Coordinates of N, CA and C in Angstrom, one line a residue:
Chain A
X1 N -40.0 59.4 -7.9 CA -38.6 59.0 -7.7 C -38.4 57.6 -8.3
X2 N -37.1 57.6 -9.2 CA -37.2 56.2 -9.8 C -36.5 55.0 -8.4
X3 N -37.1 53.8 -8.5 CA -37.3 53.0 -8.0 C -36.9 51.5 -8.1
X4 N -36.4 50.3 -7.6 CA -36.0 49.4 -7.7 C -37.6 48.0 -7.4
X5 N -37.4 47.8 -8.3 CA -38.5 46.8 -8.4 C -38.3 45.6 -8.5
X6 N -39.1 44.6 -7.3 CA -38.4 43.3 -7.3 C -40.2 42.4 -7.7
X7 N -39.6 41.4 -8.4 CA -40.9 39.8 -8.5 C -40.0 38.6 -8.5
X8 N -41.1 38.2 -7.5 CA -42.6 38.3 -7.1 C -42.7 38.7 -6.0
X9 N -43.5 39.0 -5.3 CA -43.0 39.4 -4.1 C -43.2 38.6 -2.9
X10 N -44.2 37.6 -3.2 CA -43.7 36.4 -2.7 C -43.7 34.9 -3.0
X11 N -42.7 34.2 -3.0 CA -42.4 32.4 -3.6 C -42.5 31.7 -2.3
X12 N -43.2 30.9 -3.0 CA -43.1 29.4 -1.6 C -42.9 28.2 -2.8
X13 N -41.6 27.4 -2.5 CA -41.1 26.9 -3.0 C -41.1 25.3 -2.7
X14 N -40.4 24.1 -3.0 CA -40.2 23.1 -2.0 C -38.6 22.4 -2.1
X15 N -38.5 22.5 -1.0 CA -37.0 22.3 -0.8 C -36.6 21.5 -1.9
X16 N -35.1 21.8 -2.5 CA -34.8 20.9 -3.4 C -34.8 21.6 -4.7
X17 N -36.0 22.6 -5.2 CA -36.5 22.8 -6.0 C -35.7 24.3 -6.3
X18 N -35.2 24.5 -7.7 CA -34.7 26.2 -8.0 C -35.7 27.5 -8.0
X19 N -35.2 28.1 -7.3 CA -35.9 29.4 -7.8 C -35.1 30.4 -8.6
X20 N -35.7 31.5 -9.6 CA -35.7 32.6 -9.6 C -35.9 33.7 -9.1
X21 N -35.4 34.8 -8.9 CA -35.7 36.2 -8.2 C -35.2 37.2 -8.7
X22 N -36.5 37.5 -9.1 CA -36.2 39.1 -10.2 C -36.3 40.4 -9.8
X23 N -35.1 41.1 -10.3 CA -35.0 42.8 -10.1 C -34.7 43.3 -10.9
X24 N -35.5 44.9 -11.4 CA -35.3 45.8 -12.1 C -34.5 46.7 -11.3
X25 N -33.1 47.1 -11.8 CA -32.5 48.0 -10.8 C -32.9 49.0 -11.7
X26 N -32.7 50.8 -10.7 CA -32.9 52.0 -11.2 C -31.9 51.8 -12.7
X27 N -32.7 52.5 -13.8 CA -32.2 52.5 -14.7 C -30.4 53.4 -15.4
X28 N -30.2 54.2 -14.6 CA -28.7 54.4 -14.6 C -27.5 53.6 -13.8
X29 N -27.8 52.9 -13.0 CA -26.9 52.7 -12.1 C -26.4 52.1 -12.7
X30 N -25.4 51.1 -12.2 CA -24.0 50.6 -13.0 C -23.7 49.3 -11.6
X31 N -24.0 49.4 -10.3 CA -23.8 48.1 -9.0 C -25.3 48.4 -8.8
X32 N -25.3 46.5 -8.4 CA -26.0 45.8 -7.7 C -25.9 44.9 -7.0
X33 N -26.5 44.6 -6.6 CA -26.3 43.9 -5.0 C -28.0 43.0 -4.3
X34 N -27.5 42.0 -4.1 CA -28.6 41.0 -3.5 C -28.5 40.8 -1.9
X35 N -29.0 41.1 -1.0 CA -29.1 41.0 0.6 C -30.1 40.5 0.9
X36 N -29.9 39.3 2.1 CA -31.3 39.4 2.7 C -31.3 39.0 4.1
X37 N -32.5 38.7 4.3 CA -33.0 39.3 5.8 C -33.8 37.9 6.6
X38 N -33.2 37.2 7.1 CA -33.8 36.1 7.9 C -34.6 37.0 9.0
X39 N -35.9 36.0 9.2 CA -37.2 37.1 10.2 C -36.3 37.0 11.6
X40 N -36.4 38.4 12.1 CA -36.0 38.6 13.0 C -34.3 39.2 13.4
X41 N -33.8 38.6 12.3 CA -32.0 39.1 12.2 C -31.5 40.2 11.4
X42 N -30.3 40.2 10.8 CA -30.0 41.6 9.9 C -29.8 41.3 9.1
X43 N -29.8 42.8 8.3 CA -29.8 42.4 7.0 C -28.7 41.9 6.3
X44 N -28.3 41.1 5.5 CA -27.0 40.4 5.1 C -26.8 40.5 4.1
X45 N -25.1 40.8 3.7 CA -25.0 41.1 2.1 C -24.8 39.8 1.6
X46 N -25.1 39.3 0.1 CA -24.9 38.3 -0.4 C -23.8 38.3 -1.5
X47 N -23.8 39.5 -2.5 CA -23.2 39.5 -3.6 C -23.5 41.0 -4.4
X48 N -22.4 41.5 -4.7 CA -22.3 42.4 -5.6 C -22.0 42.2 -7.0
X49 N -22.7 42.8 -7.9 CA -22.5 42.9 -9.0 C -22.3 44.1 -9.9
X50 N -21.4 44.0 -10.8 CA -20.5 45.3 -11.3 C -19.9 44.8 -13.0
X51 N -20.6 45.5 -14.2 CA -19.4 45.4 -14.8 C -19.8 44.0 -15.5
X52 N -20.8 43.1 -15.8 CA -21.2 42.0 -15.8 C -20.4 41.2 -15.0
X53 N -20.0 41.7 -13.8 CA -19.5 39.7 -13.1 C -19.1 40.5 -11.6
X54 N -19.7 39.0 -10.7 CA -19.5 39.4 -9.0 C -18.3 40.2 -9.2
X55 N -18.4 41.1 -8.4 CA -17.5 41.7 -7.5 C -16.9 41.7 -6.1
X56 N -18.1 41.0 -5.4 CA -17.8 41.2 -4.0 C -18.7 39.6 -3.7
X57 N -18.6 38.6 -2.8 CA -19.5 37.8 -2.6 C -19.3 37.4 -1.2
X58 N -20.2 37.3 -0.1 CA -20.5 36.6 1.0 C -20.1 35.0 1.3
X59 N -19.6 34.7 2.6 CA -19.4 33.6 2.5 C -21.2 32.3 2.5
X60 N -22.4 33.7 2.3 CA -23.3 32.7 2.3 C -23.8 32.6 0.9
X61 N -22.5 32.7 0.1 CA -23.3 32.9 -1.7 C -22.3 32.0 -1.8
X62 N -22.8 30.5 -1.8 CA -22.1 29.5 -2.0 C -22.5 28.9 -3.5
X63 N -22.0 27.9 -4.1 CA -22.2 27.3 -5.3 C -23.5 27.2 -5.9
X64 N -24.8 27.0 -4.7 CA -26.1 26.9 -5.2 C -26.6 28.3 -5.4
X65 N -25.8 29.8 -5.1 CA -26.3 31.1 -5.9 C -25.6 31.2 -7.4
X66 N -26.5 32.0 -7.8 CA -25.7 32.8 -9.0 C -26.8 33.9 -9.4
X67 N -25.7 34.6 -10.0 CA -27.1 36.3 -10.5 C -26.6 35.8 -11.7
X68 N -27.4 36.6 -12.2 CA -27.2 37.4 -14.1 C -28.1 38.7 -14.0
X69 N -27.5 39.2 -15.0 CA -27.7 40.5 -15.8 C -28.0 39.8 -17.5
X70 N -29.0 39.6 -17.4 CA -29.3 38.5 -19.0 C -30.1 39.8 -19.9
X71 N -30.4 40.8 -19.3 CA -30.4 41.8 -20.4 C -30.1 43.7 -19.9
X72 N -30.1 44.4 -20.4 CA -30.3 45.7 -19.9 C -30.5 46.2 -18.6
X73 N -31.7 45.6 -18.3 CA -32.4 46.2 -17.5 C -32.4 44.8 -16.4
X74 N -33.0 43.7 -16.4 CA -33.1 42.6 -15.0 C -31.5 42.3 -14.5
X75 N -32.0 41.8 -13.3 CA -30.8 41.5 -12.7 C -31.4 40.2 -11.5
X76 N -31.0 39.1 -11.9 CA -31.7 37.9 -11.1 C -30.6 37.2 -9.9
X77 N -31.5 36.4 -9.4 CA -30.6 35.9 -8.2 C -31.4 34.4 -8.4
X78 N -30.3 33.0 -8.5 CA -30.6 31.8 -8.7 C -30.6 31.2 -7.5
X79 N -31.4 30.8 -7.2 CA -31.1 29.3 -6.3 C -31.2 28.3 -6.8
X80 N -30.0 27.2 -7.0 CA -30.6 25.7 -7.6 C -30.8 24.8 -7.0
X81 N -30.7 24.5 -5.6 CA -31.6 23.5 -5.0 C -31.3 24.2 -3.4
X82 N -32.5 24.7 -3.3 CA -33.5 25.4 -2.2 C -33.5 24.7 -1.2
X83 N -33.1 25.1 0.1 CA -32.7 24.3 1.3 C -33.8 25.4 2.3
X84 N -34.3 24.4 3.4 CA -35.1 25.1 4.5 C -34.2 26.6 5.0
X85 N -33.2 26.0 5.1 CA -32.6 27.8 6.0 C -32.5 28.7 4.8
X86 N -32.6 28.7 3.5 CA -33.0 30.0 2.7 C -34.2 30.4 2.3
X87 N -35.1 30.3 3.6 CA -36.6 31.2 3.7 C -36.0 32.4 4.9
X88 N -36.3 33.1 3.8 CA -36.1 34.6 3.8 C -36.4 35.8 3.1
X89 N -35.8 37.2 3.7 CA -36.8 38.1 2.4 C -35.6 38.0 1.8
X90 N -35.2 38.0 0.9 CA -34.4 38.7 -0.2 C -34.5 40.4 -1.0
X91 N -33.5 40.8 -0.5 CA -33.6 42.2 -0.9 C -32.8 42.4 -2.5
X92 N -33.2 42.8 -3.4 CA -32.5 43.3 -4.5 C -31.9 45.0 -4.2
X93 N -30.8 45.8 -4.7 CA -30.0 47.2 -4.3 C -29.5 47.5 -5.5
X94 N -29.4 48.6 -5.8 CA -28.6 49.6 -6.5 C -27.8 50.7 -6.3
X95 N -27.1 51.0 -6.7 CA -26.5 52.5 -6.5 C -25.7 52.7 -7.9
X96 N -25.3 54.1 -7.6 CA -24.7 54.6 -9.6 C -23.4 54.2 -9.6
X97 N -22.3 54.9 -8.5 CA -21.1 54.8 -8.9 C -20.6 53.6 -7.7
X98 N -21.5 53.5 -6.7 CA -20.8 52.1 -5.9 C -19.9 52.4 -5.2
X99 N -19.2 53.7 -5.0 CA -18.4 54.5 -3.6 C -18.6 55.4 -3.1
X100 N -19.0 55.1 -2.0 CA -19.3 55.8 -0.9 C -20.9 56.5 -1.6
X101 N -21.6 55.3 -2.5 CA -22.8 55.8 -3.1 C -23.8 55.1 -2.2
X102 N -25.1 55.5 -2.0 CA -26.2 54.8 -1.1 C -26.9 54.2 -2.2
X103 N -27.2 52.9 -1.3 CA -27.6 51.7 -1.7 C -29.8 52.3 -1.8
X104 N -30.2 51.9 -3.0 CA -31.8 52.0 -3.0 C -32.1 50.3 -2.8
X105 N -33.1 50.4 -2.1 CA -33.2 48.8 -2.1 C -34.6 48.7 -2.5
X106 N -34.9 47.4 -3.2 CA -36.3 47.1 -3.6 C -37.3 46.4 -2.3
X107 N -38.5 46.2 -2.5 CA -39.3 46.0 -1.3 C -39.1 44.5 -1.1
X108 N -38.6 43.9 -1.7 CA -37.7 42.5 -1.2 C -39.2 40.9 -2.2
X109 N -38.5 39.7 -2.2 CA -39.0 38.6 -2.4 C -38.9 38.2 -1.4
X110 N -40.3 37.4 -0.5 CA -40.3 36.9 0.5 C -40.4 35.5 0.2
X111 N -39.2 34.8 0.2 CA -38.9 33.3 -0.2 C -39.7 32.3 1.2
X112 N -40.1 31.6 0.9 CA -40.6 30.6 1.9 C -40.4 29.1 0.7
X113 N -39.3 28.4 2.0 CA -39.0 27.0 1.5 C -39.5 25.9 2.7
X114 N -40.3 24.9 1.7 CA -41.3 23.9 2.9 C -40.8 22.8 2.6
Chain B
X1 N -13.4 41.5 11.9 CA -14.4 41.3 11.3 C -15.5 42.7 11.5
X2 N -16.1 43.3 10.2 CA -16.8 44.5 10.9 C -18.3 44.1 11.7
X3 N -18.1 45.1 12.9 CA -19.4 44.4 13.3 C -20.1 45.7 13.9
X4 N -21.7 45.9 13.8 CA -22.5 47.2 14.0 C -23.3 46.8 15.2
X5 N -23.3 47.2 16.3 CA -24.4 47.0 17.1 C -25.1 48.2 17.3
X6 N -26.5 48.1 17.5 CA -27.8 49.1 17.3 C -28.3 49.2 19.2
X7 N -28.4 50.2 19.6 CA -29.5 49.9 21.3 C -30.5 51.1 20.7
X8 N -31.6 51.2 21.6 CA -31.6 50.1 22.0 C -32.8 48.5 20.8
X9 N -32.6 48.0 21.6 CA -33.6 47.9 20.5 C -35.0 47.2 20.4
X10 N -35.3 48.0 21.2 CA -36.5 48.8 20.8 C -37.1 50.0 21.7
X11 N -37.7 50.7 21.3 CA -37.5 52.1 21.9 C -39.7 52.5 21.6
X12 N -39.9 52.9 22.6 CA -41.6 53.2 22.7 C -41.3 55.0 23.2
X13 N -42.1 55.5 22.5 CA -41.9 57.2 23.0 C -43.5 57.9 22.3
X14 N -43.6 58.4 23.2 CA -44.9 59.2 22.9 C -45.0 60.4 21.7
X15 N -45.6 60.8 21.2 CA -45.5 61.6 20.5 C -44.8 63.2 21.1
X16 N -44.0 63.4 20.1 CA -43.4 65.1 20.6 C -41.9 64.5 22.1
X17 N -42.1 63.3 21.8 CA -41.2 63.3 23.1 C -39.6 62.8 22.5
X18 N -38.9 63.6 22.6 CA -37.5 63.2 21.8 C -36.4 61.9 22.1
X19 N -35.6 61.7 21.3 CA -34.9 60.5 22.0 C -33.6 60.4 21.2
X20 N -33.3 59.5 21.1 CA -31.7 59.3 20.4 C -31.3 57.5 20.3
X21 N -31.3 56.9 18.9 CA -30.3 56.0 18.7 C -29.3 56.0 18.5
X22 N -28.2 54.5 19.2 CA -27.0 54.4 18.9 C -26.6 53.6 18.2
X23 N -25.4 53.2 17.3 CA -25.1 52.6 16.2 C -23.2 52.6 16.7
X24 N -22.9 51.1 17.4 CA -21.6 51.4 17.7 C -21.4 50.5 16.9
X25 N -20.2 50.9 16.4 CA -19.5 50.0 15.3 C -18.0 50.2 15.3
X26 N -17.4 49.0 14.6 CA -16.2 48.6 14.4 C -16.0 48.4 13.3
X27 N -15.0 48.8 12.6 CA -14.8 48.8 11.4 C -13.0 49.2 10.7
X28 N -12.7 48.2 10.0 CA -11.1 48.2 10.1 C -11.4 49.4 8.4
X29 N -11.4 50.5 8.9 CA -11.4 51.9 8.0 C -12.5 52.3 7.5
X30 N -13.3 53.3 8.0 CA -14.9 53.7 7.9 C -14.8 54.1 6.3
X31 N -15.3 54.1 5.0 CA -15.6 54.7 4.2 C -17.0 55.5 4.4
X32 N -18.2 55.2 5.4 CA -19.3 55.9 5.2 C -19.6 54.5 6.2
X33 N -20.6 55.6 6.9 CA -21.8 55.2 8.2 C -23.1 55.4 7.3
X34 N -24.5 54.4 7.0 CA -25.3 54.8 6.9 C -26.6 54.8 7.3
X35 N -27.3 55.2 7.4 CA -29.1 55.1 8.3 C -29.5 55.0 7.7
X36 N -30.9 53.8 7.9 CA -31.4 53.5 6.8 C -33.0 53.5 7.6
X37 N -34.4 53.9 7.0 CA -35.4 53.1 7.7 C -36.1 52.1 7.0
X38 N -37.0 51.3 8.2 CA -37.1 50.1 7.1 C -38.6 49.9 8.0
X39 N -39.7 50.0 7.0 CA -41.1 49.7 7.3 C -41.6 48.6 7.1
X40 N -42.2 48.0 8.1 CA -42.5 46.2 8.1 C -42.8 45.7 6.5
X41 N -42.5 44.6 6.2 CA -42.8 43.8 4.8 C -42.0 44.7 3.8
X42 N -41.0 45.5 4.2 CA -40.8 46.8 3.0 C -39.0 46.3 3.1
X43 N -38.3 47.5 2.1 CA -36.9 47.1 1.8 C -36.2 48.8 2.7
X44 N -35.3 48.2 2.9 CA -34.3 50.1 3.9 C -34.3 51.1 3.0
X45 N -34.5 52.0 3.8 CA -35.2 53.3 2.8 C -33.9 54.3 3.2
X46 N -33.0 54.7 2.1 CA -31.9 55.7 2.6 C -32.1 56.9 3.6
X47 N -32.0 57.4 5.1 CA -31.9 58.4 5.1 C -30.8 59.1 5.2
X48 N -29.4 58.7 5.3 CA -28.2 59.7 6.0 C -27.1 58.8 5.6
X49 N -25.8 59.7 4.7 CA -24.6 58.8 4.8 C -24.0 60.0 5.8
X50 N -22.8 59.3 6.7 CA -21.4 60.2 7.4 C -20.0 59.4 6.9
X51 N -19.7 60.3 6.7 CA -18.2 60.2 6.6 C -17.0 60.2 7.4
X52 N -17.6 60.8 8.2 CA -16.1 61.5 8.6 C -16.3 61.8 10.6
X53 N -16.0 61.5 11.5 CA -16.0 62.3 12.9 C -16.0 63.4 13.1
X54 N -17.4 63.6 13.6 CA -18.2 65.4 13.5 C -18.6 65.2 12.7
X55 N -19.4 64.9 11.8 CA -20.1 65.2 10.5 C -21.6 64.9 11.5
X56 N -22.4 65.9 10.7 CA -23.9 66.1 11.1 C -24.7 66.3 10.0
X57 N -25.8 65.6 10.0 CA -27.0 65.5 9.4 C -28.2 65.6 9.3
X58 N -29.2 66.0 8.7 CA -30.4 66.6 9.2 C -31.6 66.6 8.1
X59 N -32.4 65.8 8.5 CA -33.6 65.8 7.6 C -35.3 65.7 8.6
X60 N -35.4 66.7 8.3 CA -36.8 66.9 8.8 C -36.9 66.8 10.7
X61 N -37.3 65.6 11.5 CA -36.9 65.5 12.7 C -35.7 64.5 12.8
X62 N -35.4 64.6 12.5 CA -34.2 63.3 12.2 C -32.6 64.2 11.7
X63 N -31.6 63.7 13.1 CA -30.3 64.7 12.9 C -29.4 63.1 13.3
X64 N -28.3 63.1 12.2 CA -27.4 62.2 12.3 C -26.4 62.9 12.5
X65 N -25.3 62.0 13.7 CA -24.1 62.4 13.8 C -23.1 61.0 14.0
X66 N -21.5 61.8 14.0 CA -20.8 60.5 14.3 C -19.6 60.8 14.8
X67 N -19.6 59.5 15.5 CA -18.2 59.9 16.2 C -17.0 58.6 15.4
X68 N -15.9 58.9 16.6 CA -14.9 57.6 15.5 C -15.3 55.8 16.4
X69 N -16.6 56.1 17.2 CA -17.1 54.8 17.2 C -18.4 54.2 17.1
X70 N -18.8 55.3 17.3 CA -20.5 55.7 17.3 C -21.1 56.4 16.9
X71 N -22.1 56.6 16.4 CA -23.3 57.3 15.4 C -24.4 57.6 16.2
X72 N -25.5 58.5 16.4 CA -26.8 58.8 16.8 C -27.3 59.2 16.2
X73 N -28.6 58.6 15.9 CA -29.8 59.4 15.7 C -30.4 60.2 16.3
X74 N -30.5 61.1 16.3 CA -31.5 62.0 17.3 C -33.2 62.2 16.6
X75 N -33.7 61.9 17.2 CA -35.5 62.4 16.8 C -35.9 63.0 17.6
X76 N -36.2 64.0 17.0 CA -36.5 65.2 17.9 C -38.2 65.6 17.3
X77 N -39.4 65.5 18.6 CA -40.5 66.0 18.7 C -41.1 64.7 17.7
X78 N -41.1 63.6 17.6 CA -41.3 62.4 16.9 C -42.7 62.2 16.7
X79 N -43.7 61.8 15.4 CA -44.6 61.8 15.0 C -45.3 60.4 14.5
X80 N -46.2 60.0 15.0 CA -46.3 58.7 14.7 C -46.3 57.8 14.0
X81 N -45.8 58.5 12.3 CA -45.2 58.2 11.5 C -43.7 58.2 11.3
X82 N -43.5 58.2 12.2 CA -41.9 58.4 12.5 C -41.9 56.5 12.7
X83 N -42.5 55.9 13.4 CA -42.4 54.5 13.6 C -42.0 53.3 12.4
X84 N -40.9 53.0 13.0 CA -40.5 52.1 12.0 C -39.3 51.6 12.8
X85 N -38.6 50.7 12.1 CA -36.9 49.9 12.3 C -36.0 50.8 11.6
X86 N -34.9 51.5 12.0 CA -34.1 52.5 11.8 C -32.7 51.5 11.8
X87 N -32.0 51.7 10.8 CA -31.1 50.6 10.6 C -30.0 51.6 10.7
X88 N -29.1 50.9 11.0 CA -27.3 51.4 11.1 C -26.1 50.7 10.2
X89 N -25.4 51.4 8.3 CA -24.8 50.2 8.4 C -23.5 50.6 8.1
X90 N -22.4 50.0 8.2 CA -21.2 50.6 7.9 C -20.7 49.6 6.4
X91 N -19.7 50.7 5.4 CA -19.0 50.4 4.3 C -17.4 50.4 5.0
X92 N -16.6 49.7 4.3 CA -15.4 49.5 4.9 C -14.8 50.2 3.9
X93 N -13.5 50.3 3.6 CA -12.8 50.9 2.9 C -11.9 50.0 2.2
X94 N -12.1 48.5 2.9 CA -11.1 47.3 1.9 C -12.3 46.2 0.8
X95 N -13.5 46.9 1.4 CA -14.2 46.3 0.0 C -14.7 47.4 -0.5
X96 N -15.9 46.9 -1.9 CA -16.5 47.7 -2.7 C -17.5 48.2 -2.3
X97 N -18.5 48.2 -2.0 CA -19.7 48.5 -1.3 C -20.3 48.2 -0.3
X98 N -20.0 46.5 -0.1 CA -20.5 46.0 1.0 C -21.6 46.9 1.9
X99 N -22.0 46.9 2.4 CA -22.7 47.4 4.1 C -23.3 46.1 4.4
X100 N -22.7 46.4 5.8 CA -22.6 45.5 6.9 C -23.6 46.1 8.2
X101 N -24.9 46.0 8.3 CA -25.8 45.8 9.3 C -26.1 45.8 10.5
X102 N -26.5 46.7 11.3 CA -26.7 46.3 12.4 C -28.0 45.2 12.5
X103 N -28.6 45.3 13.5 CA -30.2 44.3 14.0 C -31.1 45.5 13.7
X104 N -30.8 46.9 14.2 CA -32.2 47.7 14.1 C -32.4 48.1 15.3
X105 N -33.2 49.3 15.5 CA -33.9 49.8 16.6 C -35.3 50.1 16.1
X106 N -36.2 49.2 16.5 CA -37.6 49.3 16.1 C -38.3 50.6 17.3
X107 N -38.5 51.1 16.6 CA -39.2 52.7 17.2 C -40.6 52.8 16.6
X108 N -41.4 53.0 17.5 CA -42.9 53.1 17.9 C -42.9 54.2 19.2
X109 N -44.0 55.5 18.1 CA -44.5 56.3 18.1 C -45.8 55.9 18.7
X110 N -46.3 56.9 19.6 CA -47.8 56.0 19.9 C -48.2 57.8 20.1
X111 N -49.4 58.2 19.4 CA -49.9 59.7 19.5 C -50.6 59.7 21.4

């Protein structure tokens, strides 16, 4: 069964410092979507993406996120200066047509910022 | 604001011994209730979208239903691979995809 594939699967970072975080979404789909998951709480949407450009964004995808779709196939999630409360897993998601479609989710980047 | 609450949460049951989670939620116009499971260090694994009040679902020991406030799981005769965090999430009908989360019911199966 095709599959959503996330690297690395885990970053330890230091505050201040950008990261990258990479996802291969299933190869037909058309939305994607970045969520994640502080230890212990729920899962939280961050940002949709559709069509090359957000669609939908969280009040926690503030100015220090940004995705791209920089080719075909990846789909990345920025952070450019990494603050202690964004250690977390980060989930990468897909789906084909994005209504009322179910979300595949990748086995997540487990961000740790020190 | 939509919001999903999960009970309980957490839930211990023997093997073969049946049970049922709940998933109450609020939601200003349901497009789709979904179940999701989610195994430690791992990402939610689809099992069940609902639509609609009365709609029923069924995969293997695992039967979803829903009402116009609440959802259950039912596991019926549960296997110790049944153990995991069973997530609950709802899509709204004024955004695009979104799902919005409950916390989880962590369920452990013990043979």
């Amino acid at each position: 069964e095709p599959e959503v594939t996330q690297t690395p699967s885990h970053q330890v970072t230091q505050m201040g410092q950008e990261v990258i975080l990479r996802c291969v979404p299933i190869s037909n789909h058309l939305y994607f979507y970045w969520y994640r998951q502080i230890l212990g709480q729920k899962v939280e949407f961050l940002v949709s993406f559709y069509n090359n450009e957000i669609s939908e964004k969280s009040e926690i995808f503030d100015d220090q996120f940004s995705v791209e779709r920089p080719d075909g196939s990846n789909f990345t999630l920025k952070i450019r200066s990494t603050k202690l409360e964004d250690s977390a897993m980060y989930f990468c998601a897909s789906s084909g047509t994005g209504d009322n479609e179910k979300l595949f989710f990748g086995s997540g980047t487990q961000l740790s910022v020190l | 604001e939509d919001q999903v609450t999960q009970s309980p949460e957490a839930l211990r049951l023997q093997e073969g011994e049946s049970s049922s989670l709940n998933c109450s939620y609020t939601v200003s116009g349901l497009r789709g209730l979904f179940w999701y499971r989610q195994d430690p260090g791992k990402g939610p694994e689809f099992l069940f979208t609902l639509y609609s009040a009365g709609e029923e679902k069924e995969k293997e020991r695992l039967k979803a239903t829903l009402t116009k406030k609440e959802s259950f799981l039912h596991i019926t005769a549960p296997k110790p691979e049944d153990s995991a965090t069973y997530l609950c999430a709802v899509q709204a009908n004024w955004g695009y995809s979104t799902l919005t989360f409950g916390k989880g019911t962590m369920l452990l199966v013990s043979p």
